[in-house]
Short mmCIF file of C-alpha atoms and ligand atoms in Angstrom, two decimals:
data_model
loop_
_atom_site.label_atom_id
_atom_site.label_comp_id
_atom_site.label_asym_id
_atom_site.label_seq_id
_atom_site.Cartn_x
_atom_site.Cartn_y
_atom_site.Cartn_z
CA MET A 1476 69.57 -36.86 -75.39
CA GLU A 1477 67.61 -34.24 -77.35
CA LEU A 1478 67.97 -30.73 -75.99
CA VAL A 1479 64.97 -28.45 -76.56
CA GLY A 1480 66.29 -25.03 -77.53
CA HIS A 1481 65.21 -21.47 -78.26
CA LEU A 1482 63.93 -19.84 -81.44
CA ILE A 1483 65.70 -16.53 -81.94
CA ASN A 1484 65.60 -14.59 -85.19
CA GLY A 1485 64.49 -17.73 -87.03
CA GLU A 1486 67.36 -19.88 -85.71
CA ILE A 1487 67.23 -22.69 -83.17
CA ARG A 1488 69.84 -22.08 -80.47
CA THR A 1489 70.69 -24.20 -77.47
CA ASP A 1490 72.73 -21.81 -75.36
CA ALA A 1491 72.02 -22.58 -71.73
CA SER A 1492 73.16 -21.59 -68.28
CA ARG A 1493 71.73 -24.94 -67.17
CA THR A 1494 69.61 -27.73 -68.57
CA GLN A 1495 66.54 -29.28 -67.01
CA ASP A 1496 64.94 -32.70 -67.40
CA VAL A 1497 61.67 -32.98 -69.30
CA PHE A 1498 59.67 -36.05 -68.25
CA ASN A 1499 57.24 -38.32 -69.99
CA PRO A 1500 54.67 -38.35 -67.14
CA SER A 1501 53.09 -41.58 -68.43
CA THR A 1502 56.31 -43.53 -67.82
CA GLY A 1503 58.08 -41.35 -65.28
CA GLU A 1504 61.17 -41.35 -67.50
CA VAL A 1505 63.21 -38.38 -68.68
CA SER A 1506 62.47 -37.99 -72.39
CA ARG A 1507 64.36 -34.79 -73.25
CA GLN A 1508 66.21 -31.91 -71.71
CA VAL A 1509 65.44 -28.26 -72.06
CA ALA A 1510 67.95 -25.42 -72.28
CA ILE A 1511 67.51 -22.86 -69.52
CA ALA A 1512 68.32 -19.49 -71.05
CA PRO A 1513 70.72 -17.10 -69.35
CA ALA A 1514 69.85 -13.40 -69.40
CA ASN A 1515 71.95 -12.65 -72.50
CA THR A 1516 70.04 -15.22 -74.56
CA VAL A 1517 66.78 -13.55 -73.59
CA GLU A 1518 68.30 -10.18 -74.47
CA ALA A 1519 69.26 -11.56 -77.89
CA ALA A 1520 65.62 -12.57 -78.47
CA ILE A 1521 64.39 -9.11 -77.43
CA THR A 1522 66.97 -7.49 -79.75
CA ALA A 1523 65.85 -9.70 -82.65
CA ALA A 1524 62.23 -8.74 -82.01
CA ALA A 1525 63.08 -5.04 -81.74
CA LYS A 1526 65.00 -5.20 -85.03
CA ALA A 1527 62.12 -6.89 -86.84
CA TYR A 1528 59.56 -4.44 -85.46
CA PRO A 1529 59.81 -1.36 -87.77
CA ALA A 1530 59.20 -3.37 -90.95
CA TRP A 1531 56.54 -5.58 -89.39
CA ARG A 1532 54.71 -2.57 -87.93
CA ASN A 1533 54.47 -1.09 -91.42
CA THR A 1534 53.33 -4.31 -93.09
CA PRO A 1535 49.64 -3.89 -94.01
CA ALA A 1536 47.28 -5.64 -91.59
CA LEU A 1537 45.85 -7.69 -94.45
CA LYS A 1538 49.29 -9.11 -95.23
CA ARG A 1539 49.91 -9.82 -91.57
CA ALA A 1540 46.57 -11.64 -91.44
CA ARG A 1541 47.48 -13.74 -94.48
CA VAL A 1542 50.35 -15.24 -92.47
CA MET A 1543 47.77 -16.35 -89.91
CA PHE A 1544 45.58 -17.95 -92.59
CA ARG A 1545 48.56 -20.07 -93.66
CA PHE A 1546 49.52 -20.73 -90.04
CA LYS A 1547 46.04 -22.12 -89.33
CA GLU A 1548 46.39 -24.54 -92.25
CA LEU A 1549 49.80 -25.68 -91.01
CA LEU A 1550 48.44 -26.24 -87.50
CA GLU A 1551 45.70 -28.44 -88.92
CA LYS A 1552 48.10 -30.32 -91.18
CA ASN A 1553 50.46 -31.01 -88.25
CA SER A 1554 47.78 -31.66 -85.63
CA ASP A 1555 48.60 -35.34 -85.03
CA LYS A 1556 52.27 -34.56 -84.52
CA ILE A 1557 51.50 -31.66 -82.18
CA CYS A 1558 49.07 -33.74 -80.11
CA ARG A 1559 51.64 -36.50 -79.76
CA MET A 1560 54.24 -33.99 -78.53
CA ILE A 1561 51.73 -32.62 -76.01
CA GLY A 1562 50.94 -36.17 -74.86
CA GLU A 1563 54.59 -37.13 -74.45
CA GLU A 1564 55.45 -34.20 -72.21
CA HIS A 1565 52.14 -33.23 -70.62
CA GLY A 1566 50.39 -36.61 -70.51
CA LYS A 1567 47.15 -35.56 -72.21
CA ILE A 1568 45.24 -38.22 -74.12
CA SER A 1569 44.99 -37.41 -77.86
CA HIS A 1570 41.26 -36.51 -77.75
CA ASP A 1571 41.98 -33.93 -75.07
CA ALA A 1572 45.11 -32.59 -76.80
CA MET A 1573 43.10 -32.26 -80.03
CA GLY A 1574 40.48 -30.22 -78.17
CA GLU A 1575 43.17 -27.93 -76.77
CA LEU A 1576 44.72 -27.44 -80.20
CA GLN A 1577 41.34 -26.76 -81.79
CA ARG A 1578 40.61 -24.02 -79.24
CA GLY A 1579 44.05 -22.57 -80.01
CA ILE A 1580 43.34 -22.63 -83.75
CA GLU A 1581 40.11 -20.73 -83.14
CA ASN A 1582 42.25 -17.90 -81.75
CA VAL A 1583 44.30 -17.93 -84.95
CA GLU A 1584 41.07 -17.75 -86.95
CA TYR A 1585 39.97 -14.72 -84.93
CA ALA A 1586 43.36 -13.09 -85.50
CA CYS A 1587 42.77 -13.49 -89.26
CA SER A 1588 40.16 -10.73 -88.96
CA ALA A 1589 42.82 -8.18 -87.95
CA PRO A 1590 42.07 -5.73 -90.79
CA GLU A 1591 38.49 -5.48 -89.54
CA LEU A 1592 39.46 -5.39 -85.85
CA LEU A 1593 42.05 -2.63 -86.36
CA LYS A 1594 39.88 -0.31 -88.43
CA GLY A 1595 39.62 2.34 -85.74
CA GLU A 1596 36.97 4.99 -85.28
CA HIS A 1597 36.33 8.10 -87.34
CA SER A 1598 34.23 11.22 -86.81
CA ARG A 1599 33.83 13.77 -89.58
CA ASN A 1600 33.30 17.46 -88.80
CA VAL A 1601 33.77 17.41 -85.04
CA GLY A 1602 34.24 21.19 -85.48
CA PRO A 1603 34.47 23.55 -88.44
CA ASP A 1604 36.66 21.81 -91.04
CA ILE A 1605 37.86 19.42 -88.33
CA ASP A 1606 37.84 15.62 -88.50
CA SER A 1607 38.94 13.32 -85.74
CA TRP A 1608 39.83 9.64 -85.62
CA SER A 1609 41.25 7.04 -83.29
CA GLU A 1610 43.64 4.38 -84.50
CA PHE A 1611 45.15 1.40 -82.77
CA GLN A 1612 48.92 1.28 -83.05
CA PRO A 1613 51.11 -1.65 -82.01
CA LEU A 1614 53.19 -1.44 -78.83
CA GLY A 1615 56.52 -2.81 -80.06
CA VAL A 1616 58.07 -5.89 -78.47
CA VAL A 1617 55.66 -7.78 -76.22
CA ALA A 1618 56.24 -10.90 -74.14
CA GLY A 1619 54.23 -13.93 -73.09
CA ILE A 1620 54.90 -16.32 -70.19
CA THR A 1621 52.82 -19.48 -70.18
CA PRO A 1622 51.97 -22.48 -67.95
CA PHE A 1623 52.47 -26.20 -68.49
CA ASN A 1624 48.84 -27.22 -68.66
CA PHE A 1625 47.99 -25.89 -72.14
CA PRO A 1626 51.32 -25.82 -74.02
CA ALA A 1627 49.59 -25.20 -77.36
CA MET A 1628 46.42 -23.28 -76.54
CA VAL A 1629 47.54 -20.68 -74.01
CA PRO A 1630 50.46 -19.38 -76.14
CA LEU A 1631 47.98 -19.26 -79.05
CA TRP A 1632 45.75 -17.01 -76.90
CA MET A 1633 48.57 -14.49 -77.04
CA TYR A 1634 50.93 -14.24 -79.99
CA PRO A 1635 48.63 -14.59 -83.04
CA MET A 1636 46.71 -11.49 -81.98
CA ALA A 1637 49.80 -9.63 -80.76
CA ILE A 1638 51.52 -10.29 -84.09
CA VAL A 1639 48.62 -9.38 -86.40
CA CYS A 1640 48.31 -6.14 -84.45
CA GLY A 1641 51.86 -5.35 -85.63
CA ASN A 1642 53.91 -6.30 -82.56
CA CYS A 1643 56.92 -8.59 -82.32
CA PHE A 1644 56.85 -11.32 -79.70
CA VAL A 1645 59.09 -13.13 -77.21
CA LEU A 1646 57.47 -16.20 -75.63
CA LYS A 1647 58.74 -17.97 -72.50
CA PRO A 1648 56.83 -21.28 -72.39
CA SER A 1649 56.70 -23.69 -69.48
CA GLU A 1650 60.00 -25.50 -69.04
CA ARG A 1651 58.08 -28.66 -68.10
CA ASP A 1652 56.60 -29.38 -71.58
CA PRO A 1653 58.34 -27.05 -74.05
CA SER A 1654 58.50 -29.10 -77.27
CA SER A 1655 55.04 -28.63 -78.80
CA THR A 1656 55.15 -24.90 -78.06
CA LEU A 1657 58.49 -24.54 -79.85
CA PHE A 1658 57.41 -26.66 -82.82
CA ILE A 1659 54.22 -24.62 -83.29
CA ALA A 1660 56.19 -21.35 -83.23
CA GLN A 1661 58.51 -22.72 -85.94
CA LEU A 1662 55.49 -23.22 -88.22
CA LEU A 1663 55.04 -19.45 -88.34
CA GLU A 1664 58.14 -19.03 -90.46
CA GLU A 1665 56.82 -21.64 -92.90
CA ALA A 1666 53.61 -19.59 -92.96
CA GLY A 1667 55.63 -16.59 -94.15
CA LEU A 1668 56.38 -14.67 -90.96
CA PRO A 1669 59.62 -12.67 -91.25
CA LYS A 1670 62.46 -13.78 -88.98
CA GLY A 1671 62.58 -12.12 -85.58
CA VAL A 1672 58.86 -11.30 -85.37
CA MET A 1673 58.28 -14.42 -83.24
CA ASN A 1674 60.89 -15.68 -80.77
CA VAL A 1675 60.83 -18.35 -78.09
CA VAL A 1676 63.16 -18.58 -75.11
CA GLN A 1677 63.14 -21.59 -72.82
CA GLY A 1678 63.90 -20.89 -69.23
CA ASP A 1679 62.82 -20.11 -65.72
CA LYS A 1680 62.83 -17.16 -63.33
CA GLU A 1681 66.04 -15.67 -64.76
CA ALA A 1682 64.50 -15.51 -68.24
CA VAL A 1683 61.21 -14.16 -66.90
CA ASP A 1684 62.91 -11.46 -64.84
CA THR A 1685 64.95 -10.37 -67.85
CA LEU A 1686 61.75 -9.93 -69.85
CA LEU A 1687 60.06 -8.06 -66.99
CA LYS A 1688 62.90 -5.57 -66.57
CA HIS A 1689 64.03 -4.94 -70.15
CA ASP A 1690 63.19 -1.46 -71.47
CA ASP A 1691 62.30 -2.73 -74.95
CA VAL A 1692 59.53 -5.01 -73.68
CA LYS A 1693 56.37 -2.92 -73.63
CA ALA A 1694 53.76 -5.40 -72.39
CA VAL A 1695 53.60 -8.79 -70.69
CA SER A 1696 50.85 -11.41 -70.85
CA PHE A 1697 51.12 -14.08 -68.18
CA VAL A 1698 49.11 -17.21 -67.43
CA GLY A 1699 50.02 -19.44 -64.49
CA SER A 1700 49.55 -19.80 -60.75
CA THR A 1701 48.35 -16.92 -58.58
CA PRO A 1702 51.51 -16.28 -56.51
CA ILE A 1703 53.58 -15.97 -59.70
CA ALA A 1704 50.85 -13.94 -61.46
CA GLU A 1705 50.89 -11.47 -58.60
CA TYR A 1706 54.68 -11.19 -58.75
CA ILE A 1707 54.65 -10.75 -62.54
CA TYR A 1708 51.99 -8.05 -62.36
CA ALA A 1709 53.77 -6.08 -59.62
CA THR A 1710 57.20 -6.36 -61.29
CA ALA A 1711 55.92 -5.50 -64.77
CA ASN A 1712 54.07 -2.48 -63.39
CA ALA A 1713 57.09 -1.33 -61.41
CA ASN A 1714 59.02 -1.43 -64.68
CA GLY A 1715 56.41 0.62 -66.53
CA LYS A 1716 54.90 -2.19 -68.60
CA ARG A 1717 51.34 -2.99 -69.44
CA CYS A 1718 50.48 -6.35 -67.90
CA GLN A 1719 47.70 -8.90 -67.75
CA ALA A 1720 48.41 -11.82 -65.39
CA LEU A 1721 45.94 -14.67 -65.19
CA GLY A 1722 46.22 -16.87 -62.11
CA GLY A 1723 44.81 -19.94 -60.44
CA ALA A 1724 41.29 -21.05 -59.72
CA LYS A 1725 38.86 -23.00 -57.59
CA ASN A 1726 35.76 -23.53 -59.68
CA HIS A 1727 32.51 -24.48 -57.96
CA ALA A 1728 29.39 -26.01 -59.49
CA ILE A 1729 26.12 -25.57 -57.63
CA VAL A 1730 23.88 -28.62 -57.93
CA MET A 1731 20.30 -27.53 -57.21
CA PRO A 1732 17.68 -30.02 -56.00
CA ASP A 1733 15.75 -29.59 -59.28
CA ALA A 1734 18.81 -30.26 -61.51
CA ASP A 1735 18.72 -32.97 -64.16
CA MET A 1736 20.98 -35.19 -62.05
CA ASP A 1737 22.10 -37.54 -64.83
CA ASN A 1738 23.18 -34.60 -66.93
CA ALA A 1739 24.88 -32.86 -63.98
CA VAL A 1740 26.83 -36.01 -63.14
CA ASN A 1741 28.02 -36.53 -66.72
CA GLN A 1742 29.07 -32.90 -67.01
CA LEU A 1743 30.84 -32.99 -63.66
CA LEU A 1744 32.82 -36.09 -64.58
CA GLY A 1745 34.38 -34.50 -67.66
CA ALA A 1746 34.92 -31.12 -66.03
CA ALA A 1747 36.44 -32.49 -62.81
CA PHE A 1748 38.60 -35.31 -64.16
CA GLY A 1749 39.31 -34.35 -67.80
CA SER A 1750 43.01 -33.59 -68.27
CA SER A 1751 43.51 -34.98 -64.73
CA GLY A 1752 41.91 -31.85 -63.34
CA GLU A 1753 44.89 -29.81 -64.57
CA ARG A 1754 42.75 -27.09 -66.10
CA CYS A 1755 42.22 -23.63 -64.70
CA MET A 1756 38.53 -24.12 -65.51
CA ALA A 1757 38.28 -27.61 -63.97
CA LEU A 1758 35.26 -27.99 -61.71
CA SER A 1759 36.81 -29.09 -58.45
CA VAL A 1760 33.97 -28.40 -56.00
CA ALA A 1761 30.33 -29.48 -56.29
CA VAL A 1762 28.10 -27.59 -53.89
CA ALA A 1763 24.98 -29.64 -53.31
CA VAL A 1764 21.93 -27.76 -52.09
CA GLY A 1765 20.11 -29.90 -49.50
CA ASP A 1766 21.06 -33.31 -48.15
CA GLU A 1767 18.64 -35.13 -50.45
CA ALA A 1768 20.35 -33.67 -53.57
CA ALA A 1769 23.77 -34.33 -52.01
CA ASN A 1770 22.98 -37.99 -51.33
CA ARG A 1771 21.67 -38.52 -54.87
CA LEU A 1772 24.69 -36.73 -56.31
CA ILE A 1773 27.20 -38.80 -54.34
CA GLU A 1774 25.47 -42.09 -55.21
CA SER A 1775 25.31 -41.24 -58.94
CA LEU A 1776 28.91 -40.01 -59.04
CA LYS A 1777 30.13 -43.14 -57.28
CA GLN A 1778 28.49 -45.32 -59.91
CA ALA A 1779 29.55 -43.17 -62.84
CA MET A 1780 33.18 -43.04 -61.70
CA GLN A 1781 33.62 -46.81 -61.62
CA PRO A 1782 34.42 -47.25 -65.33
CA LEU A 1783 36.71 -44.19 -65.55
CA LYS A 1784 40.14 -45.07 -66.87
CA VAL A 1785 43.33 -43.24 -65.99
CA GLY A 1786 46.37 -44.29 -68.01
CA ALA A 1787 49.09 -43.50 -70.50
CA PHE A 1788 48.66 -40.69 -73.01
CA ASP A 1789 49.02 -42.96 -76.05
CA ASN A 1790 46.00 -45.15 -75.34
CA SER A 1791 43.00 -43.20 -76.59
CA SER A 1792 40.57 -45.39 -74.67
CA ASN A 1793 41.84 -43.79 -71.44
CA ASP A 1794 39.70 -40.97 -70.10
CA PHE A 1795 42.60 -39.00 -68.70
CA GLY A 1796 46.34 -39.30 -68.20
CA PRO A 1797 48.95 -38.69 -65.51
CA VAL A 1798 49.66 -35.43 -63.70
CA ILE A 1799 52.69 -33.43 -64.75
CA THR A 1800 55.42 -34.46 -62.26
CA ARG A 1801 56.13 -36.82 -59.35
CA GLU A 1802 56.21 -33.77 -57.09
CA HIS A 1803 52.74 -32.73 -58.24
CA GLN A 1804 51.43 -36.28 -57.82
CA ASN A 1805 52.62 -36.20 -54.21
CA LYS A 1806 51.03 -32.80 -53.70
CA VAL A 1807 47.63 -33.98 -54.99
CA ASN A 1808 47.80 -37.13 -52.84
CA GLY A 1809 48.73 -34.90 -49.89
CA PHE A 1810 45.54 -32.86 -50.31
CA ILE A 1811 43.45 -36.05 -50.28
CA ASP A 1812 45.28 -37.14 -47.10
CA SER A 1813 44.67 -33.77 -45.47
CA ALA A 1814 40.94 -33.71 -46.36
CA GLU A 1815 40.60 -37.13 -44.73
CA ALA A 1816 42.61 -36.08 -41.68
CA GLN A 1817 40.45 -32.96 -41.29
CA GLY A 1818 37.20 -34.95 -41.24
CA ALA A 1819 36.02 -35.32 -44.84
CA GLU A 1820 35.01 -38.69 -46.28
CA VAL A 1821 36.97 -40.10 -49.20
CA VAL A 1822 34.19 -41.86 -51.15
CA VAL A 1823 36.25 -42.87 -54.19
CA ASP A 1824 39.99 -43.04 -53.55
CA GLY A 1825 42.34 -42.45 -56.48
CA ARG A 1826 45.59 -42.45 -54.52
CA ASN A 1827 48.30 -44.70 -55.95
CA PRO A 1828 46.43 -46.46 -58.75
CA SER A 1829 48.25 -49.37 -60.31
CA ILE A 1830 48.62 -48.92 -64.06
CA GLU A 1831 49.88 -52.00 -65.85
CA ASN A 1832 53.22 -51.49 -67.66
CA HIS A 1833 53.33 -47.87 -66.40
CA GLU A 1834 54.12 -48.44 -62.75
CA ASN A 1835 56.39 -45.40 -62.57
CA GLY A 1836 54.00 -42.93 -64.23
CA PHE A 1837 52.68 -39.95 -62.28
CA PHE A 1838 49.11 -41.18 -61.97
CA VAL A 1839 46.32 -40.18 -59.63
CA GLY A 1840 42.94 -41.84 -60.14
CA ALA A 1841 39.59 -40.04 -60.06
CA THR A 1842 38.82 -39.14 -56.45
CA LEU A 1843 35.53 -38.11 -54.83
CA ILE A 1844 35.46 -36.52 -51.36
CA ASP A 1845 32.24 -35.80 -49.44
CA HIS A 1846 31.51 -33.60 -46.41
CA VAL A 1847 34.21 -31.08 -47.30
CA THR A 1848 33.98 -27.75 -45.46
CA SER A 1849 35.34 -24.32 -46.23
CA GLU A 1850 37.85 -24.53 -43.36
CA MET A 1851 39.71 -27.48 -44.86
CA ASP A 1852 43.06 -26.95 -46.60
CA SER A 1853 41.92 -29.05 -49.56
CA TYR A 1854 39.00 -26.66 -50.04
CA LYS A 1855 41.01 -23.45 -49.83
CA ALA A 1856 43.80 -24.47 -52.22
CA GLU A 1857 43.77 -25.13 -55.94
CA ILE A 1858 44.54 -28.87 -56.01
CA PHE A 1859 45.00 -29.11 -59.81
CA GLY A 1860 44.39 -32.86 -59.84
CA PRO A 1861 41.53 -35.31 -60.54
CA VAL A 1862 39.80 -34.62 -57.24
CA LEU A 1863 36.15 -33.60 -56.90
CA GLN A 1864 35.08 -32.36 -53.48
CA VAL A 1865 31.46 -32.09 -52.39
CA VAL A 1866 30.33 -29.40 -49.97
CA ARG A 1867 26.81 -29.68 -48.55
CA VAL A 1868 24.76 -26.51 -47.95
CA ASN A 1869 21.13 -25.74 -47.16
CA SER A 1870 20.28 -23.03 -49.67
CA MET A 1871 21.32 -21.55 -52.98
CA GLN A 1872 22.27 -18.31 -51.21
CA GLU A 1873 24.59 -20.24 -48.89
CA ALA A 1874 26.18 -21.86 -51.96
CA MET A 1875 26.65 -18.48 -53.61
CA ASN A 1876 28.15 -16.97 -50.44
CA LEU A 1877 30.69 -19.78 -50.38
CA ILE A 1878 31.72 -19.06 -53.96
CA ASN A 1879 31.77 -15.31 -53.47
CA ASP A 1880 33.93 -15.64 -50.34
CA HIS A 1881 36.59 -17.75 -52.10
CA GLU A 1882 39.79 -15.95 -53.07
CA TYR A 1883 39.54 -17.19 -56.67
CA GLY A 1884 36.86 -16.26 -59.20
CA ASN A 1885 37.72 -17.87 -62.49
CA GLY A 1886 34.79 -20.08 -63.54
CA THR A 1887 31.59 -21.43 -62.03
CA CYS A 1888 28.44 -23.25 -63.05
CA ILE A 1889 24.92 -23.92 -61.83
CA PHE A 1890 22.96 -27.05 -62.63
CA THR A 1891 19.25 -26.28 -62.43
CA ARG A 1892 15.98 -26.34 -64.37
CA ASP A 1893 14.91 -23.03 -62.83
CA GLY A 1894 15.51 -20.05 -65.12
CA GLU A 1895 14.87 -17.52 -62.37
CA ALA A 1896 17.48 -19.13 -60.11
CA ALA A 1897 19.96 -19.31 -62.99
CA ARG A 1898 19.45 -15.66 -63.82
CA TYR A 1899 19.89 -14.58 -60.20
CA PHE A 1900 23.04 -16.68 -60.00
CA SER A 1901 24.67 -15.26 -63.12
CA ASP A 1902 23.76 -11.74 -62.05
CA HIS A 1903 25.16 -11.89 -58.51
CA ILE A 1904 28.03 -14.36 -58.58
CA GLU A 1905 31.52 -12.85 -58.17
CA VAL A 1906 33.17 -14.90 -60.88
CA GLY A 1907 34.36 -13.93 -64.36
CA MET A 1908 33.07 -16.88 -66.41
CA VAL A 1909 29.69 -18.40 -65.62
CA GLY A 1910 27.97 -21.52 -66.95
CA ILE A 1911 24.28 -22.35 -66.78
CA ASN A 1912 24.20 -26.14 -67.17
CA VAL A 1913 27.54 -25.66 -68.96
CA PRO A 1914 30.37 -27.07 -66.84
CA LEU A 1915 33.39 -25.47 -68.58
CA PRO A 1916 32.21 -22.03 -69.69
CA VAL A 1917 35.45 -21.23 -71.54
CA PRO A 1918 34.55 -18.30 -73.80
CA VAL A 1919 34.89 -18.82 -77.56
CA ALA A 1920 37.76 -17.04 -79.31
CA TYR A 1921 35.70 -13.98 -80.26
CA HIS A 1922 34.76 -13.27 -76.63
CA SER A 1923 37.45 -12.75 -73.98
CA PHE A 1924 38.68 -15.04 -71.20
CA GLY A 1925 39.35 -13.96 -67.65
CA GLY A 1926 38.49 -14.49 -64.02
CA TRP A 1927 37.77 -12.10 -61.19
CA LYS A 1928 39.36 -11.59 -57.77
CA ARG A 1929 42.76 -13.32 -57.43
CA SER A 1930 42.32 -15.22 -60.68
CA LEU A 1931 43.36 -12.20 -62.76
CA PHE A 1932 45.59 -9.20 -62.15
CA GLY A 1933 45.06 -6.41 -64.65
CA ASP A 1934 42.13 -4.88 -66.48
CA LEU A 1935 41.89 -6.61 -69.81
CA HIS A 1936 41.04 -10.27 -70.25
CA ALA A 1937 42.89 -12.69 -72.52
CA TYR A 1938 42.14 -13.14 -76.24
CA GLY A 1939 39.03 -11.93 -78.08
CA PRO A 1940 38.27 -8.21 -78.31
CA ASP A 1941 40.20 -7.44 -75.10
CA ALA A 1942 43.39 -8.78 -76.73
CA VAL A 1943 43.11 -6.24 -79.55
CA ARG A 1944 43.02 -3.51 -76.91
CA PHE A 1945 45.80 -5.08 -74.84
CA TYR A 1946 48.23 -5.37 -77.76
CA THR A 1947 47.59 -1.88 -79.17
CA LYS A 1948 47.65 1.67 -77.95
CA ARG A 1949 45.03 4.13 -78.99
CA LYS A 1950 46.07 7.30 -80.77
CA THR A 1951 43.47 9.98 -81.46
CA ILE A 1952 44.22 12.44 -84.23
CA THR A 1953 42.37 15.70 -84.72
CA GLN A 1954 42.92 17.33 -88.09
CA ARG A 1955 41.88 20.63 -89.63
CA TRP A 1956 42.14 21.54 -93.28
CA PRO A 1957 40.66 25.04 -93.31
CA SER A 1958 38.35 25.88 -96.21
CA ALA A 1959 39.77 28.41 -98.62
CA GLY A 1960 40.12 31.81 -97.04
CA VAL A 1961 38.78 30.84 -93.61
CA ARG A 1962 41.36 31.50 -90.92
CA GLU A 1963 40.73 31.71 -87.17
CA GLY A 1964 42.44 34.22 -84.93
CA ALA A 1965 44.02 33.23 -81.61
CA GLN A 1966 41.46 31.78 -79.19
CA PHE A 1967 42.07 31.79 -75.45
CA ALA A 1968 38.94 29.95 -74.34
CA PHE A 1969 39.19 26.18 -74.14
CA PRO A 1970 38.18 24.82 -77.58
CA SER A 1971 34.57 23.59 -77.60
P1 LIG B 3469 53.45 -21.60 -62.72
O1 LIG B 3469 52.95 -20.34 -62.12
O2 LIG B 3469 54.29 -22.49 -61.90
O3 LIG B 3469 54.31 -21.27 -64.05
C1 LIG B 3469 53.83 -20.44 -65.05
C2 LIG B 3469 55.01 -19.78 -65.76
O4 LIG B 3469 55.71 -18.97 -64.82
C3 LIG B 3469 56.01 -20.77 -66.32
O5 LIG B 3469 56.43 -20.33 -67.58
C4 LIG B 3469 57.14 -20.75 -65.29
O6 LIG B 3469 58.40 -21.00 -65.86
C5 LIG B 3469 57.08 -19.32 -64.78
N1 LIG B 3469 57.53 -19.21 -63.39
C6 LIG B 3469 57.42 -20.16 -62.42
N2 LIG B 3469 57.95 -19.72 -61.27
C7 LIG B 3469 58.42 -18.46 -61.50
C8 LIG B 3469 59.06 -17.49 -60.69
N3 LIG B 3469 59.33 -17.71 -59.41
N4 LIG B 3469 59.39 -16.31 -61.26
C9 LIG B 3469 59.10 -16.07 -62.55
N5 LIG B 3469 58.50 -16.96 -63.37
C10 LIG B 3469 58.15 -18.15 -62.85
O7 LIG B 3469 52.15 -22.38 -63.27
P2 LIG B 3469 52.07 -23.85 -63.86
O8 LIG B 3469 52.21 -24.83 -62.75
O9 LIG B 3469 52.93 -23.97 -65.05
O10 LIG B 3469 50.56 -23.85 -64.38
C11 LIG B 3469 49.46 -24.18 -63.57
C12 LIG B 3469 48.81 -22.94 -63.00
O11 LIG B 3469 48.40 -22.09 -64.06
C13 LIG B 3469 47.54 -23.26 -62.23
O12 LIG B 3469 47.51 -22.45 -61.09
C14 LIG B 3469 46.43 -22.89 -63.19
O13 LIG B 3469 45.19 -22.54 -62.60
C15 LIG B 3469 47.03 -21.71 -63.87
N6 LIG B 3469 46.40 -21.46 -65.15
C16 LIG B 3469 45.57 -20.39 -65.22
C17 LIG B 3469 44.89 -20.14 -66.39
C18 LIG B 3469 43.98 -18.97 -66.49
O14 LIG B 3469 43.59 -18.66 -67.59
N7 LIG B 3469 43.63 -18.31 -65.41
C19 LIG B 3469 45.08 -20.98 -67.50
C20 LIG B 3469 45.96 -22.05 -67.39
C21 LIG B 3469 46.62 -22.28 -66.19
#
């Protein structure tokens, strides 16, 4: 059986302290195995990156950007292959995988503007014969640790920008769907990246802890669940590293009584059930304002959900595929059970769908639950499955209080025709990414992505302008070239 390995200094290696099964979630079968790196393999990747760093740091930004131009072309040329690899291990249908890849490519496109982004700031004559400027220097070796749900896009949030800024990179992808991530990284060498600048190690906690504690790793970008994000942030900080750690989410949509209900329902369907709800920006709670709006919403959703098709990744007529593992399938089903047991009403039940010829796949059908309250376990937790819960409230302020009181603050949305309400909402909601009639307000590549509260630990958001700041350190130089004959004596007052 194929063993997915590491990319270290341009070579594929399969050294492993253990191996782990990689499943095809559409069939439930093991399709590959992945090498789990011991600490010394991770150290070899860090050493390769550190060795490549001095030359790469001194490569002009324009030349570094040219690698990204070629990389973008290779990503486009190989898109069908990449999407198939994502489908095989993650379960995404090709239209969804293509969307993920496209959003990743947009980050590569933004990284192509590195010479412009790294220009720095200059002030002439800040004092007599004195000029001052700030420049943005790379950090050295930086690391990325990424989740299973976007094996192409989330790594592409990180290393294209880190690399064009002059850093060398070690990536630890999710061990659950590692193949597309590894294949994409290999394309960088074909694009002209020198060996050792980009490295990939497969693994788990041992690999992550080695990255977090190694002196040569200067910064860590993490995306994954909140408990692990919190651990990564604390450990990286304790080891003197810069860190941004993006965590989990519970994204609410407020449905106002004046909303265009047909539009709201269509948008909710895609945002709640697309990718089986395994998106950190998935809308998993609809907060209906007033019983009349709630009744209309439930009726329309019930109708609209009837034709939805869950099924195998390789049938593009399916709307969404399986969840990632059997264990996760059981967890999602368990949340539906608990909502029911705690008094909610399961209006559309997606537990245990029967999928012809794929009886052992990890499927959960689209599920709609009404009369959910904030005390229920299914409301508090991030379910990460195709489950839309409806909470009924009496006013917009009550809806906003609910959102503001939740521990997560990644994304949110309001469906309304009232501009004043929308403006009040975006101004006062305690969430990092806000949509007005836009269900998945994922910022484009030239803005930055990040949640508030326990959805992000750290100061700088992912990708966009914040990534340039995250992957560089500012140096400010003050320089005097005295005019002929002008010399100052010693000055004991603070220079002003
Ligand atoms: P996860 O936290 O289980 O794993 C993420 C990464 O951490 C993986 O590479 C994994 O190997 C590693 N890891 C797991 N346990 C570890 C441990 N004990 N010590 C050190 N490293 C460990 O997350 P996941 O299940 O792969 O991904 C889904 C989660 O990611 C969801 O919570 C989702 O909301 C979140 N996510 C967030 C964003 C965002 O931008 N905020 C984006 C995508 C996914």
